[in-house]
Short mmCIF file of C-alpha atoms (C1' of nucleotides) in Angstrom, two decimals:
data_model
loop_
_atom_site.label_atom_id
_atom_site.label_comp_id
_atom_site.label_asym_id
_atom_site.label_seq_id
_atom_site.Cartn_x
_atom_site.Cartn_y
_atom_site.Cartn_z
CA UNK A 1 71.19 86.84 98.46
CA UNK A 2 72.99 83.53 98.28
CA UNK A 3 70.38 80.91 98.70
CA UNK A 4 72.40 77.79 98.81
CA UNK A 5 70.27 74.80 99.37
CA UNK A 6 68.23 74.39 96.24
CA UNK A 7 71.18 74.10 93.89
CA UNK A 8 73.57 71.30 93.27
CA UNK A 9 76.89 72.22 94.74
CA UNK A 10 80.11 70.78 96.09
CA UNK A 11 78.70 69.66 99.35
CA UNK A 12 81.85 68.17 100.82
CA UNK A 13 83.67 71.45 100.31
CA UNK A 14 80.66 73.35 101.63
CA UNK A 15 80.76 71.31 104.83
CA UNK A 16 84.47 71.43 105.40
CA UNK A 17 84.65 75.11 104.73
CA UNK A 18 81.92 75.76 107.22
CA UNK A 19 83.56 73.65 109.92
CA UNK A 20 86.85 75.42 109.32
CA UNK A 21 85.21 78.81 109.71
CA UNK A 22 83.55 77.74 112.92
CA UNK A 23 86.83 76.38 114.26
CA UNK A 24 88.47 79.72 113.56
CA UNK A 25 85.73 81.62 115.28
CA UNK A 26 85.91 79.37 118.30
CA UNK A 27 89.64 79.71 118.58
CA UNK A 28 89.36 83.46 118.31
CA UNK A 29 86.62 83.70 120.89
CA UNK A 30 87.93 81.11 123.31
CA UNK A 31 85.02 78.77 122.78
CA UNK A 32 85.24 75.01 123.00
CA UNK A 33 84.09 73.16 119.93
CA UNK A 34 83.91 69.87 121.78
CA UNK A 35 83.36 66.49 120.10
CA UNK A 36 79.64 66.49 120.78
CA UNK A 37 79.17 70.02 119.53
CA UNK A 38 81.29 69.37 116.51
CA UNK A 39 79.37 66.22 115.62
CA UNK A 40 76.06 68.03 115.95
CA UNK A 41 77.29 70.76 113.64
CA UNK A 42 78.45 68.13 111.16
CA UNK A 43 75.05 66.46 111.27
CA UNK A 44 73.36 69.74 110.52
CA UNK A 45 75.76 70.35 107.68
CA UNK A 46 75.15 66.95 106.14
CA UNK A 47 71.85 68.05 104.70
CA UNK A 48 70.42 71.42 103.78
CA UNK A 49 67.38 70.58 105.79
CA UNK A 50 66.34 71.37 109.31
CA UNK A 51 66.81 68.56 111.81
CA UNK A 52 64.76 68.14 114.95
CA UNK A 53 66.50 67.90 118.30
CA UNK A 54 65.39 64.32 118.73
CA UNK A 55 66.66 63.37 115.31
CA UNK A 56 70.03 64.75 116.37
CA UNK A 57 69.74 62.92 119.64
CA UNK A 58 69.10 59.59 117.92
CA UNK A 59 72.28 59.96 115.94
CA UNK A 60 74.30 60.97 118.97
CA UNK A 61 73.00 57.93 120.82
CA UNK A 62 73.94 55.68 117.92
CA UNK A 63 77.46 57.02 118.10
CA UNK A 64 77.80 56.33 121.79
CA UNK A 65 77.21 59.79 123.16
CA UNK A 66 74.59 60.67 125.72
CA UNK A 67 71.09 59.53 124.94
CA UNK A 68 69.01 62.04 126.87
CA UNK A 69 67.44 65.21 125.47
CA UNK A 70 69.64 67.71 127.31
CA UNK A 71 72.69 66.42 125.50
CA UNK A 72 71.28 67.41 122.14
CA UNK A 73 69.67 70.60 123.36
CA UNK A 74 72.83 71.83 125.00
CA UNK A 75 74.89 71.33 121.90
CA UNK A 76 72.23 73.02 119.80
CA UNK A 77 71.97 75.89 122.26
CA UNK A 78 75.69 76.41 122.01
CA UNK A 79 75.62 76.47 118.22
CA UNK A 80 72.62 78.77 118.07
CA UNK A 81 73.91 81.09 120.77
CA UNK A 82 77.12 81.71 118.92
CA UNK A 83 75.55 81.97 115.51
CA UNK A 84 76.79 78.68 114.07
CA UNK A 85 73.28 77.36 113.64
CA UNK A 86 69.75 78.70 113.55
CA UNK A 87 66.47 77.47 114.90
CA UNK A 88 63.63 77.35 112.41
CA UNK A 89 60.77 78.19 114.72
CA UNK A 90 58.10 77.13 112.30
CA UNK A 91 59.52 73.61 112.19
CA UNK A 92 60.90 73.32 115.70
CA UNK A 93 64.10 72.28 114.03
CA UNK A 94 67.66 73.41 113.54
CA UNK A 95 69.92 74.13 110.63
CA UNK A 96 73.57 75.03 110.21
CA UNK A 97 74.29 78.64 109.44
CA UNK A 98 75.57 79.11 105.92
CA UNK A 99 77.75 82.08 106.76
CA UNK A 100 78.97 81.53 110.27
CA UNK A 101 81.71 84.08 109.96
CA UNK A 102 79.46 87.09 109.98
CA UNK A 103 77.08 88.73 112.36
CA UNK A 104 73.78 88.81 110.60
CA UNK A 105 70.03 88.68 110.78
CA UNK A 106 68.72 85.55 109.20
CA UNK A 107 65.93 84.98 106.74
CA UNK A 108 64.84 81.57 105.58
CA UNK A 109 63.07 80.10 102.62
CA UNK A 110 61.33 76.95 103.81
CA UNK A 111 59.85 74.48 101.35
CA UNK A 112 56.62 73.09 102.73
CA UNK A 113 56.90 70.01 100.53
CA UNK A 114 60.41 68.71 101.04
CA UNK A 115 61.28 70.78 104.13
CA UNK A 116 64.57 71.97 102.66
CA UNK A 117 65.68 75.32 103.94
CA UNK A 118 67.76 78.04 102.36
CA UNK A 119 69.24 80.90 104.28
CA UNK A 120 69.43 84.40 102.86
CA UNK A 121 71.13 87.39 104.37
CA UNK A 122 68.59 89.93 105.48
CA UNK A 123 69.20 93.47 106.42
CA UNK A 124 67.88 93.66 109.93
CA UNK A 125 65.01 95.90 110.78
CA UNK A 126 64.68 97.74 107.55
CA UNK A 127 61.53 98.74 105.78
CA UNK A 128 58.20 99.02 107.51
CA UNK A 129 59.18 96.95 110.49
CA UNK A 130 62.16 99.10 111.38
CA UNK A 131 60.10 102.21 110.95
CA UNK A 132 57.29 100.86 113.09
CA UNK A 133 59.73 99.85 115.79
CA UNK A 134 61.34 103.25 115.80
CA UNK A 135 58.01 105.05 116.00
CA UNK A 136 56.93 102.86 118.87
CA UNK A 137 60.22 103.19 120.70
CA UNK A 138 60.78 99.46 120.53
CA UNK A 139 64.40 98.33 120.71
CA UNK A 140 64.98 95.46 118.30
CA UNK A 141 67.67 93.00 119.31
CA UNK A 142 67.11 90.15 116.92
CA UNK A 143 64.92 89.57 113.91
CA UNK A 144 64.00 86.31 112.27
CA UNK A 145 62.10 86.01 109.04
CA UNK A 146 60.70 82.73 107.83
CA UNK A 147 59.13 82.48 104.40
CA UNK A 148 57.20 79.37 103.56
CA UNK A 149 56.53 78.24 100.05
CA UNK A 150 57.70 75.80 97.44
CA UNK A 151 61.28 75.33 96.35
CA UNK A 152 62.18 75.17 92.65
CA UNK A 153 62.79 71.43 92.78
CA UNK A 154 59.36 70.67 94.19
CA UNK A 155 57.75 73.05 91.72
CA UNK A 156 59.27 71.06 88.88
CA UNK A 157 58.47 67.72 90.46
CA UNK A 158 54.75 68.10 90.91
CA UNK A 159 52.10 70.63 90.14
CA UNK A 160 49.99 71.84 93.10
CA UNK B 1 53.21 100.94 110.77
CA UNK B 2 50.58 100.96 113.46
CA UNK B 3 52.10 99.24 116.41
CA UNK B 4 49.27 99.12 118.82
CA UNK B 5 50.18 97.31 121.95
CA UNK B 6 52.68 99.52 123.70
CA UNK B 7 50.46 102.56 123.96
CA UNK B 8 47.56 103.32 126.17
CA UNK B 9 44.44 103.18 124.12
CA UNK B 10 40.71 102.63 124.34
CA UNK B 11 40.89 98.95 124.80
CA UNK B 12 37.18 98.24 125.06
CA UNK B 13 36.60 99.93 121.73
CA UNK B 14 39.63 98.18 120.30
CA UNK B 15 38.16 94.82 121.25
CA UNK B 16 34.63 95.43 120.14
CA UNK B 17 35.72 96.87 116.84
CA UNK B 18 37.82 93.86 116.18
CA UNK B 19 35.04 91.43 117.01
CA UNK B 20 32.67 93.33 114.77
CA UNK B 21 35.12 93.16 111.88
CA UNK B 22 35.54 89.44 112.37
CA UNK B 23 31.81 88.93 112.50
CA UNK B 24 31.45 90.75 109.20
CA UNK B 25 34.15 88.69 107.57
CA UNK B 26 32.56 85.48 108.80
CA UNK B 27 29.15 86.45 107.55
CA UNK B 28 30.59 87.38 104.21
CA UNK B 29 32.59 84.19 103.89
CA UNK B 30 30.01 81.82 105.33
CA UNK B 31 32.14 80.94 108.32
CA UNK B 32 30.74 80.05 111.72
CA UNK B 33 31.95 82.19 114.57
CA UNK B 34 30.68 79.73 117.16
CA UNK B 35 30.58 80.47 120.89
CA UNK B 36 33.84 78.69 121.59
CA UNK B 37 35.65 80.39 118.75
CA UNK B 38 34.23 83.73 119.70
CA UNK B 39 35.28 83.34 123.33
CA UNK B 40 38.79 82.39 122.32
CA UNK B 41 39.04 85.45 120.13
CA UNK B 42 37.78 87.59 122.99
CA UNK B 43 40.37 86.09 125.31
CA UNK B 44 43.11 86.93 122.85
CA UNK B 45 41.76 90.44 122.53
CA UNK B 46 41.69 90.98 126.26
CA UNK B 47 45.42 91.52 126.37
CA UNK B 48 47.98 92.61 123.84
CA UNK B 49 50.01 89.63 124.76
CA UNK B 50 50.39 86.20 123.27
CA UNK B 51 48.50 83.47 125.10
CA UNK B 52 49.48 79.82 125.08
CA UNK B 53 46.98 77.21 124.01
CA UNK B 54 46.81 75.77 127.50
CA UNK B 55 46.21 79.16 129.01
CA UNK B 56 43.25 79.49 126.67
CA UNK B 57 42.18 75.98 127.55
CA UNK B 58 42.19 76.72 131.26
CA UNK B 59 39.84 79.63 130.75
CA UNK B 60 37.55 77.63 128.49
CA UNK B 61 37.39 74.91 131.10
CA UNK B 62 36.56 77.44 133.79
CA UNK B 63 33.66 78.62 131.67
CA UNK B 64 32.24 75.17 131.19
CA UNK B 65 33.50 74.41 127.73
CA UNK B 66 35.56 71.37 126.84
CA UNK B 67 38.62 70.81 128.93
CA UNK B 68 40.82 68.87 126.54
CA UNK B 69 43.56 70.33 124.34
CA UNK B 70 41.85 69.78 120.99
CA UNK B 71 39.08 72.14 121.97
CA UNK B 72 41.49 75.02 122.31
CA UNK B 73 43.66 74.04 119.38
CA UNK B 74 40.71 73.72 117.03
CA UNK B 75 39.40 77.14 117.87
CA UNK B 76 42.88 78.61 117.50
CA UNK B 77 43.40 76.80 114.21
CA UNK B 78 40.19 78.29 112.93
CA UNK B 79 41.18 81.81 113.92
CA UNK B 80 44.68 81.49 112.51
CA UNK B 81 43.55 79.83 109.31
CA UNK B 82 41.21 82.68 108.50
CA UNK B 83 43.56 85.41 109.56
CA UNK B 84 41.76 86.47 112.74
CA UNK B 85 44.72 85.51 114.90
CA UNK B 86 48.41 84.78 114.49
CA UNK B 87 50.72 82.26 116.02
CA UNK B 88 53.92 83.66 117.47
CA UNK B 89 56.26 80.81 116.69
CA UNK B 90 58.96 82.03 118.99
CA UNK B 91 56.62 81.82 121.97
CA UNK B 92 54.40 78.94 120.92
CA UNK B 93 51.56 81.28 121.65
CA UNK B 94 48.74 83.08 119.92
CA UNK B 95 47.60 86.63 119.51
CA UNK B 96 44.59 88.33 117.95
CA UNK B 97 45.20 90.00 114.64
CA UNK B 98 45.00 93.75 114.88
CA UNK B 99 43.68 94.23 111.36
CA UNK B 100 41.55 91.23 110.64
CA UNK B 101 39.85 92.87 107.70
CA UNK B 102 42.81 92.76 105.40
CA UNK B 103 44.94 90.15 103.75
CA UNK B 104 48.44 90.80 104.95
CA UNK B 105 51.83 89.48 105.88
CA UNK B 106 52.49 89.89 109.54
CA UNK B 107 55.49 91.20 111.42
CA UNK B 108 55.72 91.25 115.17
CA UNK B 109 57.62 93.15 117.81
CA UNK B 110 57.97 90.85 120.79
CA UNK B 111 59.16 92.16 124.12
CA UNK B 112 61.39 89.60 125.79
CA UNK B 113 60.71 91.07 129.21
CA UNK B 114 56.94 91.43 129.45
CA UNK B 115 56.04 89.28 126.43
CA UNK B 116 53.74 91.91 124.99
CA UNK B 117 53.44 91.75 121.24
CA UNK B 118 52.73 94.43 118.68
CA UNK B 119 51.79 93.69 115.13
CA UNK B 120 53.00 95.76 112.23
CA UNK B 121 51.97 95.50 108.64
CA UNK B 122 54.83 94.22 106.55
CA UNK B 123 55.11 94.27 102.85
CA UNK B 124 55.59 90.64 101.95
CA UNK B 125 58.73 89.48 100.29
CA UNK B 126 60.37 92.75 99.61
CA UNK B 127 64.01 93.63 99.91
CA UNK B 128 66.77 91.07 99.95
CA UNK B 129 64.52 88.17 100.79
CA UNK B 130 62.24 88.69 97.84
CA UNK B 131 65.19 89.11 95.55
CA UNK B 132 66.87 86.00 96.88
CA UNK B 133 63.68 84.01 96.46
CA UNK B 134 63.24 85.19 92.91
CA UNK B 135 66.81 84.36 91.99
CA UNK B 136 66.47 80.91 93.48
CA UNK B 137 63.11 80.26 91.85
CA UNK B 138 61.46 79.83 95.23
CA UNK B 139 57.74 80.55 95.36
CA UNK B 140 56.88 82.37 98.58
CA UNK B 141 53.41 81.74 99.92
CA UNK B 142 53.58 83.22 103.39
CA UNK B 143 56.13 85.22 105.33
CA UNK B 144 56.36 85.76 109.04
CA UNK B 145 58.79 88.13 110.71
CA UNK B 146 59.36 88.12 114.44
CA UNK B 147 61.55 90.76 116.01
CA UNK B 148 62.59 90.30 119.60
CA UNK B 149 63.70 93.11 121.80
CA UNK B 150 62.49 95.40 124.53
CA UNK B 151 59.33 97.43 124.45
CA UNK B 152 59.34 101.10 125.46
CA UNK B 153 57.60 100.40 128.76
CA UNK B 154 60.17 97.85 129.86
CA UNK B 155 62.99 100.13 128.72
CA UNK B 156 61.68 102.82 131.03
CA UNK B 157 61.02 100.41 133.86
CA UNK B 158 64.48 98.95 134.24
CA UNK B 159 67.86 99.39 132.73
CA UNK B 160 69.57 96.27 131.30
"C1'" DT C 1 13.28 61.49 106.32
"C1'" DT C 2 17.74 60.40 105.37
"C1'" DT C 3 22.18 61.88 104.33
"C1'" DT C 4 25.98 64.96 104.75
"C1'" DC C 5 28.83 68.16 106.78
"C1'" DC C 6 30.61 70.50 110.51
"C1'" DT C 7 31.46 71.46 115.40
"C1'" DC C 8 32.29 69.97 119.92
"C1'" DG C 9 33.65 66.80 123.17
"C1'" DT C 10 36.22 62.81 124.72
"C1'" DT C 11 40.58 59.45 125.57
"C1'" DA C 12 45.00 58.50 124.63
"C1'" DT C 13 49.45 59.39 122.93
"C1'" DA C 14 53.19 61.77 120.42
"C1'" DG C 15 56.57 65.39 120.16
"C1'" DT C 16 59.35 69.23 122.17
"C1'" DG C 17 61.90 71.23 125.88
"C1'" DT C 18 63.87 71.96 130.94
"C1'" DA C 19 64.96 71.58 135.92
"C1'" DA C 20 67.97 69.60 139.00
"C1'" DC C 21 71.57 66.85 140.35
"C1'" DA C 22 76.11 63.95 139.88
"C1'" DT C 23 80.56 63.05 137.63
"C1'" DG C 24 84.87 64.00 135.57
"C1'" DG C 25 88.40 66.83 133.13
"C1'" DC C 26 91.28 70.80 133.17
"C1'" DG C 27 93.49 75.10 134.49
"C1'" DG C 28 94.97 78.16 138.10
"C1'" DC C 29 96.35 78.80 142.86
"C1'" DT C 30 98.71 77.90 147.54
"C1'" DA D 1 101.14 67.80 145.10
"C1'" DG D 2 96.70 69.04 146.56
"C1'" DC D 3 92.77 72.12 146.40
"C1'" DC D 4 89.39 74.81 143.96
"C1'" DG D 5 86.43 76.67 140.57
"C1'" DC D 6 84.73 76.26 136.01
"C1'" DC D 7 82.73 73.97 132.38
"C1'" DA D 8 81.02 70.18 129.66
"C1'" DT D 9 78.78 65.81 129.84
"C1'" DG D 10 75.72 62.63 131.52
"C1'" DT D 11 71.71 61.11 134.19
"C1'" DT D 12 66.50 60.98 135.99
"C1'" DA D 13 62.41 62.95 136.09
"C1'" DC D 14 59.15 66.02 134.60
"C1'" DA D 15 56.65 70.03 132.15
"C1'" DC D 16 54.84 71.92 128.19
"C1'" DT D 17 53.00 71.71 123.36
"C1'" DA D 18 50.37 69.33 119.94
"C1'" DT D 19 47.77 65.72 117.35
"C1'" DA D 20 45.36 61.18 116.15
"C1'" DA D 21 41.21 58.83 116.42
"C1'" DC D 22 36.66 58.12 117.75
"C1'" DG D 23 31.69 59.37 118.99
"C1'" DA D 24 27.53 62.45 119.70
"C1'" DG D 25 24.62 66.09 118.16
"C1'" DG D 26 22.73 69.73 115.24
"C1'" DA D 27 21.71 72.13 111.07
"C1'" DA D 28 21.33 72.26 106.17
"C1'" DA D 29 20.91 69.78 101.76
"C1'" DA D 30 18.87 65.96 99.12
#
DNA sequence: TTTTCCTCGTTATAGTGTAACATGGCGGCT
DNA sequence: AGCCGCCATGTTACACTATAACGAGGAAAA
């Protein structure tokens, strides 16, 4: 619905707006957006691309934070758990949520050439899947959709 | 649409039918369903549950096949590449396709308690996601949907 | 027969993720 | 003030997942 990520846009505003929204949500929910967590979120927001946990970790280390995997994973877990970031399972990588204010099921468009990722709002459990789940008596709690393909920029860039 | 996996059913027939379909497809396409590949497919068919590559590997080893990871991964790659199996990204595990005869986009219902998995046919790229992709100029090649929740059996078994 | 392609097997290593334990800050309680 | 419980950070060590690179053998094409 609003696939940011393949278009030029005011990225500084995009980042700051996102951080502000997350701050609000944290205040409202009594969550601590600590320095490490905040930095990780900022890193994710710096590019509309999924970052691996160890890529995050390298940057944390360079900034004088902890240098061991759990440091990165814990911050990422926090962000994912509260809906401020998403894990792209297909890439084993993480990306900032583009609408952290809302409760939503996520769907992603993943470019297999440049690895950029766009998030679209998806209605959860509609269509065949929802019907199949209902028939089977399966209780859906969370749905993730990942579409792989080629983004407009890479289509222009090269054939194939 | 046809969520096998949570119901009792004639599992022996289910397996043999599947194997037969895969054999046909291989013959038609000039693919080699070698002993290793065939055994791996059979292992996946033995349970309606996703198996990890190393779980597969252990069984191959026990049967006298190669005991190193590439042996399992290559067989799994073959099966996935030709649509005879799917990878469940959320579990880093693999499952036999329940309708190997057809070209399809897959959607899965994954029980977070017992890890059983049911496959449903999903219309690819419909709804919001397809619209978002079209608007953005993104070319979708493959879509995977993974829904997590609780299967009917585990709902009955325990509350929570 | 020789070449080519594919499959299987190996060794070694890279990449991803967690368990378990110690420290230190901060708020509430006595 | 001093104690306590909670939570976040940090550590070491390890488990799990996946791939690169090389070699042997077999079957089909040249």
